[in-house]
Short mmCIF file of C-alpha atoms in Angstrom, two decimals:
data_model
loop_
_atom_site.label_atom_id
_atom_site.label_comp_id
_atom_site.label_asym_id
_atom_site.label_seq_id
_atom_site.Cartn_x
_atom_site.Cartn_y
_atom_site.Cartn_z
CA UNK A 1 0.00 0.00 0.00
CA UNK A 2 1.20 3.54 -0.79
CA UNK A 3 2.70 5.13 2.35
CA UNK A 4 0.38 8.15 2.17
CA UNK A 5 -2.70 5.99 1.74
CA UNK A 6 -1.57 3.71 4.57
CA UNK A 7 -1.29 6.74 6.86
CA UNK A 8 -4.74 7.96 5.77
CA UNK A 9 -6.23 4.49 6.31
CA UNK A 10 -4.76 4.17 9.81
CA UNK A 11 -5.86 7.70 10.69
CA UNK A 12 -9.47 6.89 9.77
CA UNK A 13 -9.39 3.65 11.76
CA UNK A 14 -7.87 5.28 14.86
CA UNK A 15 -10.45 8.08 14.61
CA UNK A 16 -13.24 5.63 15.42
CA UNK A 17 -11.76 4.56 18.74
CA UNK A 18 -10.52 8.02 19.70
CA UNK A 19 -13.78 9.87 19.11
CA UNK A 20 -15.86 7.21 20.85
CA UNK A 21 -13.72 7.48 24.00
CA UNK A 22 -13.75 11.29 23.93
CA UNK A 23 -17.53 11.35 23.51
CA UNK A 24 -17.86 8.97 26.46
CA UNK A 25 -15.80 11.35 28.60
CA UNK A 26 -18.22 14.18 27.88
CA UNK A 27 -21.29 12.04 28.64
CA UNK A 28 -19.88 10.47 31.81
CA UNK A 29 -18.72 13.83 33.19
CA UNK A 30 -22.33 15.02 33.07
CA UNK A 31 -23.42 11.75 34.72
CA UNK A 32 -20.77 11.97 37.49
CA UNK A 33 -21.83 15.46 38.49
CA UNK A 34 -25.41 14.27 38.93
CA UNK A 35 -24.89 11.07 40.91
CA UNK A 36 -21.79 11.96 42.97
CA UNK A 37 -21.40 14.57 45.68
CA UNK A 38 -18.85 17.32 44.99
CA UNK A 39 -16.38 15.86 47.47
CA UNK A 40 -16.72 12.36 46.04
CA UNK A 41 -16.20 13.51 42.47
CA UNK A 42 -13.15 15.55 43.47
CA UNK A 43 -11.73 12.67 45.49
CA UNK A 44 -12.27 10.16 42.67
CA UNK A 45 -10.50 12.52 40.27
CA UNK A 46 -7.57 12.82 42.68
CA UNK A 47 -7.19 9.04 42.74
CA UNK A 48 -7.47 8.83 38.96
CA UNK A 49 -4.82 11.54 38.47
CA UNK A 50 -2.55 9.83 41.00
CA UNK A 51 -2.79 6.54 39.08
CA UNK A 52 -2.11 8.31 35.77
CA UNK A 53 1.15 9.63 37.21
CA UNK A 54 2.05 6.36 38.97
CA UNK A 55 1.63 4.07 35.93
CA UNK A 56 4.73 5.24 33.99
CA UNK A 57 6.78 5.37 37.22
CA UNK A 58 5.80 1.94 38.56
CA UNK A 59 6.03 0.24 35.14
CA UNK A 60 9.10 2.23 33.97
CA UNK A 61 6.97 3.40 31.01
CA UNK A 62 7.56 -0.03 29.46
CA UNK A 63 4.40 0.24 27.33
CA UNK A 64 6.16 2.90 25.22
CA UNK A 65 9.10 0.55 24.73
CA UNK A 66 6.73 -2.29 23.83
CA UNK A 67 5.20 -0.12 21.08
CA UNK A 68 8.54 1.00 19.66
CA UNK A 69 10.25 -2.41 19.73
CA UNK A 70 7.16 -4.22 18.40
CA UNK A 71 7.28 -1.89 15.39
CA UNK A 72 10.74 -3.22 14.51
CA UNK A 73 10.31 -6.05 12.05
CA UNK A 74 13.55 -7.72 13.16
CA UNK A 75 12.86 -7.87 16.91
CA UNK A 76 11.79 -10.98 18.80
CA UNK A 77 8.16 -10.11 19.53
CA UNK A 78 7.87 -12.84 22.19
CA UNK A 79 10.80 -11.31 24.05
CA UNK A 80 9.31 -7.80 23.78
CA UNK A 81 5.92 -8.73 25.23
CA UNK A 82 7.35 -11.07 27.89
CA UNK A 83 9.70 -8.30 29.04
CA UNK A 84 6.82 -5.84 29.24
CA UNK A 85 4.62 -8.14 31.31
CA UNK A 86 7.52 -9.06 33.61
CA UNK A 87 8.34 -5.40 34.29
CA UNK A 88 4.67 -4.62 34.92
CA UNK A 89 4.36 -7.46 37.46
CA UNK A 90 7.67 -6.69 39.21
CA UNK A 91 6.91 -2.97 39.34
CA UNK A 92 3.46 -3.59 40.78
CA UNK A 93 4.93 -5.99 43.34
CA UNK A 94 7.50 -3.43 44.45
CA UNK A 95 4.83 -0.74 44.76
CA UNK A 96 2.80 -3.10 46.96
CA UNK A 97 5.62 -2.81 49.51
CA UNK A 98 4.67 0.86 49.91
CA UNK A 99 1.08 -0.02 50.88
CA UNK A 100 1.61 1.02 54.54
CA UNK A 101 2.50 4.52 53.30
CA UNK A 102 -0.34 4.67 50.76
CA UNK A 103 -2.89 3.72 53.43
CA UNK A 104 -1.88 6.78 55.46
CA UNK A 105 -2.08 9.35 52.65
CA UNK A 106 -4.39 12.23 53.43
CA UNK A 107 -4.79 15.39 51.32
CA UNK A 108 -6.36 18.17 53.35
CA UNK A 109 -9.78 16.73 54.32
CA UNK A 110 -9.68 13.84 51.83
CA UNK A 111 -8.56 10.48 53.22
CA UNK A 112 -7.07 8.84 50.12
CA UNK A 113 -5.69 5.98 52.21
CA UNK A 114 -9.11 4.42 52.71
CA UNK A 115 -9.28 3.89 48.93
CA UNK A 116 -5.86 2.24 48.71
CA UNK A 117 -7.30 -1.09 47.52
CA UNK A 118 -9.17 0.35 44.54
CA UNK A 119 -6.16 2.57 43.75
CA UNK A 120 -3.98 -0.54 43.51
CA UNK A 121 -6.56 -2.33 41.39
CA UNK A 122 -6.82 0.60 39.00
CA UNK A 123 -3.02 0.82 38.80
CA UNK A 124 -2.78 -2.88 37.89
CA UNK A 125 -5.57 -2.74 35.31
CA UNK A 126 -4.28 0.45 33.67
CA UNK A 127 -0.71 -0.88 33.51
CA UNK A 128 -1.69 -4.15 31.84
CA UNK A 129 -4.14 -2.52 29.43
CA UNK A 130 -1.67 0.11 28.26
CA UNK A 131 0.98 -2.56 27.70
CA UNK A 132 -1.36 -4.80 25.70
CA UNK A 133 -2.71 -1.84 23.73
CA UNK A 134 0.69 -0.53 22.69
CA UNK A 135 2.06 -3.97 21.85
CA UNK A 136 -0.96 -4.74 19.67
CA UNK A 137 -0.60 -1.36 17.94
CA UNK A 138 3.10 -1.99 17.38
CA UNK A 139 2.32 -5.39 15.87
CA UNK A 140 0.18 -3.63 13.28
CA UNK A 141 -3.19 -4.88 14.53
CA UNK A 142 -4.73 -1.46 13.96
CA UNK A 143 -8.33 -2.67 13.60
CA UNK A 144 -8.06 -4.81 16.74
CA UNK A 145 -6.70 -1.78 18.61
CA UNK A 146 -9.62 0.34 17.42
CA UNK A 147 -12.27 -2.30 18.18
CA UNK A 148 -10.81 -2.52 21.67
CA UNK A 149 -11.31 1.23 22.05
CA UNK A 150 -14.98 0.94 21.12
CA UNK A 151 -15.51 -2.08 23.41
CA UNK A 152 -13.73 -0.31 26.28
CA UNK A 153 -16.01 2.69 25.76
CA UNK A 154 -19.11 0.49 26.02
CA UNK A 155 -17.92 -1.53 29.03
CA UNK A 156 -16.77 1.61 30.86
CA UNK A 157 -20.19 3.23 30.36
CA UNK A 158 -22.05 0.08 31.42
CA UNK A 159 -19.92 -0.44 34.54
CA UNK A 160 -20.26 3.22 35.49
CA UNK A 161 -24.04 3.22 35.20
CA UNK A 162 -24.26 -0.01 37.23
CA UNK A 163 -21.74 0.79 39.98
CA UNK A 164 -22.68 4.46 40.41
CA UNK A 165 -26.27 4.62 39.18
CA UNK A 166 -27.67 1.33 40.48
CA UNK A 167 -25.35 0.31 43.34
CA UNK A 168 -24.47 3.86 44.53
CA UNK A 169 -20.87 2.86 45.31
CA UNK A 170 -19.53 6.42 45.06
CA UNK A 171 -15.74 6.76 44.76
CA UNK A 172 -15.24 2.98 44.90
CA UNK A 173 -17.73 2.58 42.04
CA UNK A 174 -15.98 5.27 39.98
CA UNK A 175 -12.61 3.51 40.24
CA UNK A 176 -13.98 -0.03 39.95
CA UNK A 177 -15.77 0.90 36.72
CA UNK A 178 -12.43 1.91 35.21
CA UNK A 179 -10.76 -1.25 36.53
CA UNK A 180 -13.55 -3.46 35.13
CA UNK A 181 -13.28 -1.85 31.70
CA UNK A 182 -9.48 -2.13 31.69
CA UNK A 183 -9.46 -5.81 32.63
CA UNK A 184 -12.13 -6.69 30.05
CA UNK A 185 -9.99 -4.83 27.52
CA UNK A 186 -6.95 -6.89 28.54
CA UNK A 187 -8.94 -10.12 28.09
CA UNK A 188 -10.23 -9.01 24.68
CA UNK A 189 -6.75 -8.08 23.43
CA UNK A 190 -5.18 -11.20 24.96
CA UNK A 191 -7.50 -13.53 23.08
CA UNK A 192 -8.27 -11.58 19.89
CA UNK A 193 -4.58 -10.86 19.19
CA UNK A 194 -3.51 -14.25 20.63
CA UNK A 195 -1.07 -12.58 22.99
CA UNK A 196 -0.48 -15.82 24.87
CA UNK A 197 1.77 -16.83 21.95
CA UNK A 198 4.14 -14.00 22.89
CA UNK A 199 4.29 -14.76 26.62
CA UNK A 200 7.24 -16.87 27.78
CA UNK A 201 9.04 -16.01 31.03
CA UNK A 202 11.49 -18.90 30.65
CA UNK A 203 12.90 -18.35 27.16
CA UNK A 204 11.41 -14.95 26.33
CA UNK A 205 13.41 -12.79 28.73
CA UNK A 206 16.61 -12.11 26.78
CA UNK A 207 19.36 -9.64 27.61
CA UNK A 208 19.42 -8.50 23.99
CA UNK A 209 15.85 -7.26 24.41
CA UNK A 210 15.47 -6.44 28.12
CA UNK A 211 18.36 -3.98 28.38
CA UNK A 212 17.67 -2.06 25.14
CA UNK A 213 14.01 -1.73 26.17
CA UNK A 214 14.99 -0.43 29.60
CA UNK A 215 17.51 1.95 28.04
CA UNK A 216 14.73 3.30 25.85
CA UNK A 217 11.89 3.58 28.36
CA UNK A 218 13.56 4.71 31.61
CA UNK A 219 14.36 8.25 30.28
CA UNK A 220 10.67 8.57 29.45
CA UNK A 221 9.79 8.63 33.17
CA UNK A 222 11.34 12.06 33.83
CA UNK A 223 9.97 13.14 30.44
CA UNK A 224 6.43 12.47 31.70
CA UNK A 225 7.18 14.50 34.83
CA UNK A 226 8.63 17.35 32.78
CA UNK A 227 5.57 17.49 30.55
CA UNK A 228 3.47 17.53 33.71
CA UNK A 229 5.41 20.61 34.82
CA UNK A 230 4.72 22.39 31.53
CA UNK A 231 1.04 21.40 31.33
CA UNK A 232 -0.11 21.38 34.96
CA UNK A 233 2.26 23.30 37.24
CA UNK A 234 0.93 26.69 36.11
CA UNK A 235 -2.50 25.78 37.50
CA UNK A 236 -0.96 25.25 40.94
CA UNK A 237 1.02 28.49 40.68
CA UNK A 238 -2.08 30.46 39.69
CA UNK A 239 -3.76 29.03 42.81
CA UNK A 240 -0.78 30.07 44.95
CA UNK A 241 -0.52 33.63 43.63
CA UNK A 242 -4.14 34.44 42.72
CA UNK A 243 -6.38 32.03 44.61
CA UNK A 244 -8.40 28.93 43.85
CA UNK A 245 -11.26 30.81 42.16
CA UNK A 246 -9.09 32.12 39.32
CA UNK A 247 -7.35 28.76 39.11
CA UNK A 248 -10.73 27.10 38.49
CA UNK A 249 -11.52 29.55 35.70
CA UNK A 250 -8.07 29.01 34.16
CA UNK A 251 -8.40 25.22 34.38
CA UNK A 252 -11.79 25.38 32.65
CA UNK A 253 -10.22 27.38 29.81
CA UNK A 254 -8.04 24.37 29.02
CA UNK A 255 -11.10 22.36 27.95
CA UNK A 256 -11.56 24.34 24.73
CA UNK A 257 -8.04 23.78 23.30
CA UNK A 258 -8.56 20.06 23.98
CA UNK A 259 -10.47 19.92 20.69
CA UNK A 260 -7.13 20.53 18.94
CA UNK A 261 -5.60 17.69 20.96
CA UNK A 262 -8.39 15.30 19.91
CA UNK A 263 -7.65 16.06 16.26
CA UNK A 264 -3.93 15.62 16.84
CA UNK A 265 -4.26 12.39 18.84
CA UNK A 266 -6.13 10.68 16.02
CA UNK A 267 -3.34 11.50 13.58
CA UNK A 268 -0.35 10.93 15.89
CA UNK A 269 -1.45 7.37 16.69
CA UNK A 270 -1.32 6.55 12.98
CA UNK A 271 1.72 8.72 12.28
CA UNK A 272 3.95 6.95 14.81
CA UNK A 273 3.54 3.70 12.86
CA UNK A 274 4.34 5.39 9.53
CA UNK A 275 7.28 7.30 11.03
CA UNK A 276 8.98 4.08 12.12
CA UNK A 277 8.11 2.25 8.89
CA UNK A 278 9.48 5.01 6.64
CA UNK A 279 12.36 6.26 8.81
CA UNK A 280 15.03 4.22 6.99
CA UNK A 281 13.54 4.66 3.51
CA UNK A 282 15.42 6.65 0.87
CA UNK A 283 12.79 9.38 0.61
CA UNK A 284 12.16 9.84 4.32
CA UNK A 285 12.99 13.57 4.35
CA UNK A 286 10.45 14.37 1.63
CA UNK A 287 7.79 12.16 3.24
CA UNK A 288 8.26 13.66 6.72
CA UNK A 289 8.33 17.20 5.28
CA UNK A 290 5.15 16.69 3.24
CA UNK A 291 3.27 15.24 6.19
CA UNK A 292 4.46 18.02 8.50
CA UNK A 293 3.21 20.67 6.05
CA UNK A 294 -0.24 19.09 5.88
CA UNK A 295 -0.41 18.38 9.63
CA UNK A 296 0.80 21.84 10.74
CA UNK A 297 -1.49 23.57 8.26
CA UNK A 298 -4.54 21.64 9.46
CA UNK A 299 -3.62 22.29 13.11
CA UNK A 300 -3.26 26.04 12.58
CA UNK A 301 -6.56 26.23 10.71
CA UNK A 302 -8.30 24.32 13.53
CA UNK A 303 -6.67 26.65 16.07
CA UNK A 304 -7.77 29.75 14.17
CA UNK A 305 -11.40 28.59 14.10
CA UNK A 306 -11.35 27.79 17.84
CA UNK A 307 -9.94 31.24 18.62
CA UNK A 308 -12.54 33.00 16.49
CA UNK A 309 -15.45 31.15 18.09
CA UNK A 310 -13.91 30.88 21.57
CA UNK A 311 -16.56 33.02 23.30
CA UNK A 312 -19.45 31.15 21.70
CA UNK A 313 -17.95 27.69 22.35
CA UNK A 314 -17.17 28.59 25.97
CA UNK A 315 -20.70 29.80 26.60
CA UNK A 316 -22.28 26.66 25.12
CA UNK A 317 -19.79 24.05 26.36
CA UNK A 318 -18.82 25.36 29.81
CA UNK A 319 -21.88 27.36 30.74
CA UNK A 320 -22.29 30.69 32.52
CA UNK A 321 -20.34 29.72 35.64
CA UNK A 322 -17.10 29.42 33.70
CA UNK A 323 -17.86 31.85 30.89
CA UNK A 324 -15.06 34.23 31.91
CA UNK A 325 -12.52 31.53 31.04
CA UNK A 326 -12.80 32.54 27.36
CA UNK A 327 -10.27 35.30 28.06
CA UNK A 328 -7.47 32.72 28.31
CA UNK A 329 -8.62 30.39 25.54
CA UNK A 330 -6.92 32.16 22.57
CA UNK A 331 -3.42 31.99 24.09
CA UNK A 332 -3.95 28.42 25.30
CA UNK A 333 -5.08 27.40 21.80
CA UNK A 334 -1.73 28.63 20.45
CA UNK A 335 0.07 26.76 23.25
CA UNK A 336 -1.83 23.57 22.44
CA UNK A 337 -1.16 23.95 18.71
CA UNK A 338 2.58 24.10 19.33
CA UNK A 339 2.41 21.21 21.80
CA UNK A 340 0.90 19.11 19.00
CA UNK A 341 3.68 20.20 16.63
CA UNK A 342 6.20 19.22 19.30
CA UNK A 343 4.60 15.75 19.42
CA UNK A 344 5.20 15.39 15.68
CA UNK A 345 8.93 15.77 16.23
CA UNK A 346 8.73 13.30 19.12
CA UNK A 347 8.02 10.65 16.47
CA UNK A 348 11.53 11.21 15.09
CA UNK A 349 13.07 10.49 18.50
CA UNK A 350 10.83 7.46 18.76
CA UNK A 351 11.87 6.13 15.35
CA UNK A 352 15.54 6.66 16.21
CA UNK A 353 15.05 5.37 19.78
CA UNK A 354 16.49 8.62 21.18
CA UNK A 355 14.31 8.91 24.28
CA UNK A 356 17.10 10.75 26.13
CA UNK A 357 16.89 13.63 23.64
CA UNK A 358 13.14 13.68 24.12
CA UNK A 359 13.71 14.09 27.85
CA UNK A 360 16.34 16.83 27.44
CA UNK A 361 14.23 18.93 25.08
CA UNK A 362 11.21 18.59 27.37
CA UNK A 363 13.46 19.66 30.25
CA UNK A 364 14.38 22.87 28.43
CA UNK A 365 10.68 23.70 28.06
CA UNK A 366 10.00 22.93 31.73
CA UNK A 367 12.78 25.28 32.88
CA UNK A 368 11.50 28.10 30.66
CA UNK A 369 7.96 27.49 31.91
CA UNK A 370 8.86 27.65 35.61
CA UNK A 371 10.97 30.81 35.22
CA UNK A 372 8.29 32.64 33.22
CA UNK A 373 5.56 31.53 35.63
CA UNK A 374 7.38 33.16 38.54
CA UNK A 375 7.91 36.33 36.51
CA UNK A 376 4.52 36.70 34.81
CA UNK A 377 1.87 35.21 37.11
CA UNK A 378 2.41 37.64 40.05
CA UNK A 379 2.03 40.62 37.71
CA UNK A 380 -0.64 39.59 35.16
CA UNK A 381 -2.21 36.52 36.76
CA UNK A 382 -3.57 33.69 34.62
CA UNK A 383 -2.61 35.53 31.44
CA UNK A 384 0.98 35.11 32.57
CA UNK A 385 0.51 31.37 33.02
CA UNK A 386 -0.98 31.02 29.53
CA UNK A 387 1.80 33.07 27.95
CA UNK A 388 4.48 31.11 29.85
CA UNK A 389 3.02 27.81 28.64
CA UNK A 390 2.88 29.05 25.05
CA UNK A 391 6.47 30.31 25.05
CA UNK A 392 7.75 27.07 26.60
CA UNK A 393 6.13 24.99 23.84
CA UNK A 394 7.48 27.34 21.16
CA UNK A 395 10.97 26.94 22.64
CA UNK A 396 10.71 23.13 22.62
CA UNK A 397 9.39 23.25 19.04
CA UNK A 398 12.37 25.33 17.85
CA UNK A 399 14.88 23.11 19.67
CA UNK A 400 13.38 19.91 18.25
CA UNK A 401 13.06 21.35 14.74
CA UNK A 402 16.81 22.05 14.78
CA UNK A 403 17.91 18.97 16.74
CA UNK A 404 16.03 16.39 14.67
CA UNK A 405 17.70 17.51 11.44
CA UNK A 406 20.63 15.22 12.24
CA UNK A 407 18.21 12.27 11.92
CA UNK A 408 15.61 13.41 9.38
CA UNK A 409 15.78 16.72 7.56
CA UNK A 410 12.19 17.91 7.95
CA UNK A 411 11.90 20.98 5.75
CA UNK A 412 9.40 23.53 7.01
CA UNK A 413 7.64 25.63 4.38
CA UNK A 414 8.43 28.95 6.05
CA UNK A 415 6.55 30.91 3.37
CA UNK A 416 3.27 29.52 4.71
CA UNK A 417 4.23 28.58 8.28
CA UNK A 418 5.52 31.97 9.53
CA UNK A 419 2.62 34.05 8.11
CA UNK A 420 0.15 31.49 9.51
CA UNK A 421 1.66 31.78 13.01
CA UNK A 422 1.65 35.59 12.83
CA UNK A 423 -1.99 35.64 11.72
CA UNK A 424 -2.88 33.16 14.49
CA UNK A 425 -1.22 35.38 17.12
CA UNK A 426 -2.96 38.46 15.69
CA UNK A 427 -6.33 36.71 15.85
CA UNK A 428 -5.72 35.78 19.49
CA UNK A 429 -4.75 39.36 20.34
CA UNK A 430 -7.85 40.79 18.63
CA UNK A 431 -10.21 38.45 20.52
CA UNK A 432 -8.51 38.90 23.90
CA UNK A 433 -8.12 42.69 23.82
CA UNK A 434 -11.45 43.49 22.14
CA UNK A 435 -10.20 46.98 21.28
CA UNK A 436 -12.81 47.23 18.51
CA UNK A 437 -15.74 45.87 20.49
CA UNK A 438 -17.04 42.29 20.80
CA UNK A 439 -18.67 41.79 17.40
CA UNK A 440 -16.14 43.91 15.52
CA UNK A 441 -13.36 41.84 17.08
CA UNK A 442 -15.19 38.69 16.08
CA UNK A 443 -15.44 39.94 12.49
CA UNK A 444 -11.74 40.84 12.36
CA UNK A 445 -10.77 37.48 13.85
CA UNK A 446 -13.02 35.68 11.35
CA UNK A 447 -11.31 37.56 8.53
CA UNK A 448 -7.90 36.54 9.85
CA UNK A 449 -9.10 32.93 10.10
CA UNK A 450 -10.15 33.07 6.43
CA UNK A 451 -6.68 34.37 5.54
CA UNK A 452 -5.13 31.46 7.47
CA UNK A 453 -7.37 29.03 5.59
CA UNK A 454 -6.35 30.65 2.28
CA UNK A 455 -2.65 30.39 3.14
CA UNK A 456 -3.03 26.74 4.16
CA UNK A 457 -5.71 25.80 1.64
CA UNK A 458 -3.45 23.43 -0.27
CA UNK A 459 -2.44 21.61 2.91
CA UNK A 460 -6.00 21.18 4.16
CA UNK A 461 -7.25 20.20 0.69
CA UNK A 462 -4.53 17.54 0.43
CA UNK A 463 -5.49 15.85 3.68
CA UNK A 464 -9.23 15.99 2.89
CA UNK A 465 -8.62 14.53 -0.58
CA UNK A 466 -6.45 11.75 0.82
CA UNK A 467 -9.05 10.77 3.42
CA UNK A 468 -11.96 10.99 0.97
CA UNK A 469 -10.13 8.89 -1.62
CA UNK A 470 -9.51 6.22 1.00
CA UNK A 471 -13.12 6.35 2.20
CA UNK A 472 -14.54 6.14 -1.32
CA UNK A 473 -12.33 3.17 -2.18
CA UNK A 474 -13.37 1.39 1.01
CA UNK A 475 -17.05 2.04 0.27
CA UNK A 476 -16.61 0.83 -3.29
CA UNK A 477 -15.05 -2.44 -2.11
CA UNK A 478 -17.91 -3.06 0.32
CA UNK A 479 -20.50 -2.41 -2.36
#
């Protein structure tokens, strides 16, 4: 299959699973707020966030290594999966030794320790599911991966409605619903992809696989922490300098740029496979450059439309209580756009197995973010946090664009990219400052968005044509 059409095909397939899970999140959030008390919902979220941070630490982020090494056609797949499962089990066992400490954790008036059992269950389920998911994706079972996403969406919804709606189990029900869905997902992947064939703790654990995988995945642990600093630390600093009320408004503003992330996530899942497949090909520079032009153009167009309609979307999606958060949306949209561009370059490090460089470049962004937060937040509040986050992502983007040239020379079409970025920044400034009045500012921003679409029309048209061609061919085959 042509490499462009393969990428388009995988993107369409991944879109099914991604959008179904994102839609579920929206529906379940509305359900949670109606069946759980405020304290319970907040406490359940704290446990969920804690597990999300613990998984890569406890498992040494081995799921990322499983994906990358499974993509290599020459690797021993049995050794890759056996190593991943072994590390998951050992890591979980070691973390069990800290149970006496976990039981005594208390955050302000929330006793997290009393939910230690469900926390451990969720950690185990999430670790195993992520490992199986990434290994299956690396093996090229794209449709199986997507079907699993749809099944997990259905089982998560069913378990949530039963445990919270019928049984009224509160926080325990919230976590157990996630654990139930994760374990059913593991069972589905284990049998549908016949993963038992790749599990052998006696002959499968080889030094030639174990040590390279550890060398690859261990640097990803601090990388996760560094990205947490860039993405989340500003919310804590806004709380410290300006109070929890403004922090809540600022946190709500992040929900609008997430639409850009949804678009990006669908593509990046497919792109990582193509990046590894085509990395050693003779025309890799042209392929990477062409895809970057289309991807960046589509991202900037999506960002421009979100900025233009930020007030309307905020009012409809977040409601009147968080309406004021629209002030920060334009800058955060730019930050999110550049974070997605940064993720594109991460695929180069992944293909080359240079996870240490991924960590170092993320570290540069984290340092810039912390310094700017301390400078800007005390003087201009949440605007300072948004600007600091944006600049930090721009810095990481520039560093990676230069650094990755030694591996793949990705040529940026500066004639379209620079004007697009300038127009995007101008649109954000017009909406935020409202110097011409609300509707006049909207009109100016809409005009700038049309200019951005005109500048990137070829890029957007290319991706639409590629996807439509693939869809039409698929429909024709079925008919």
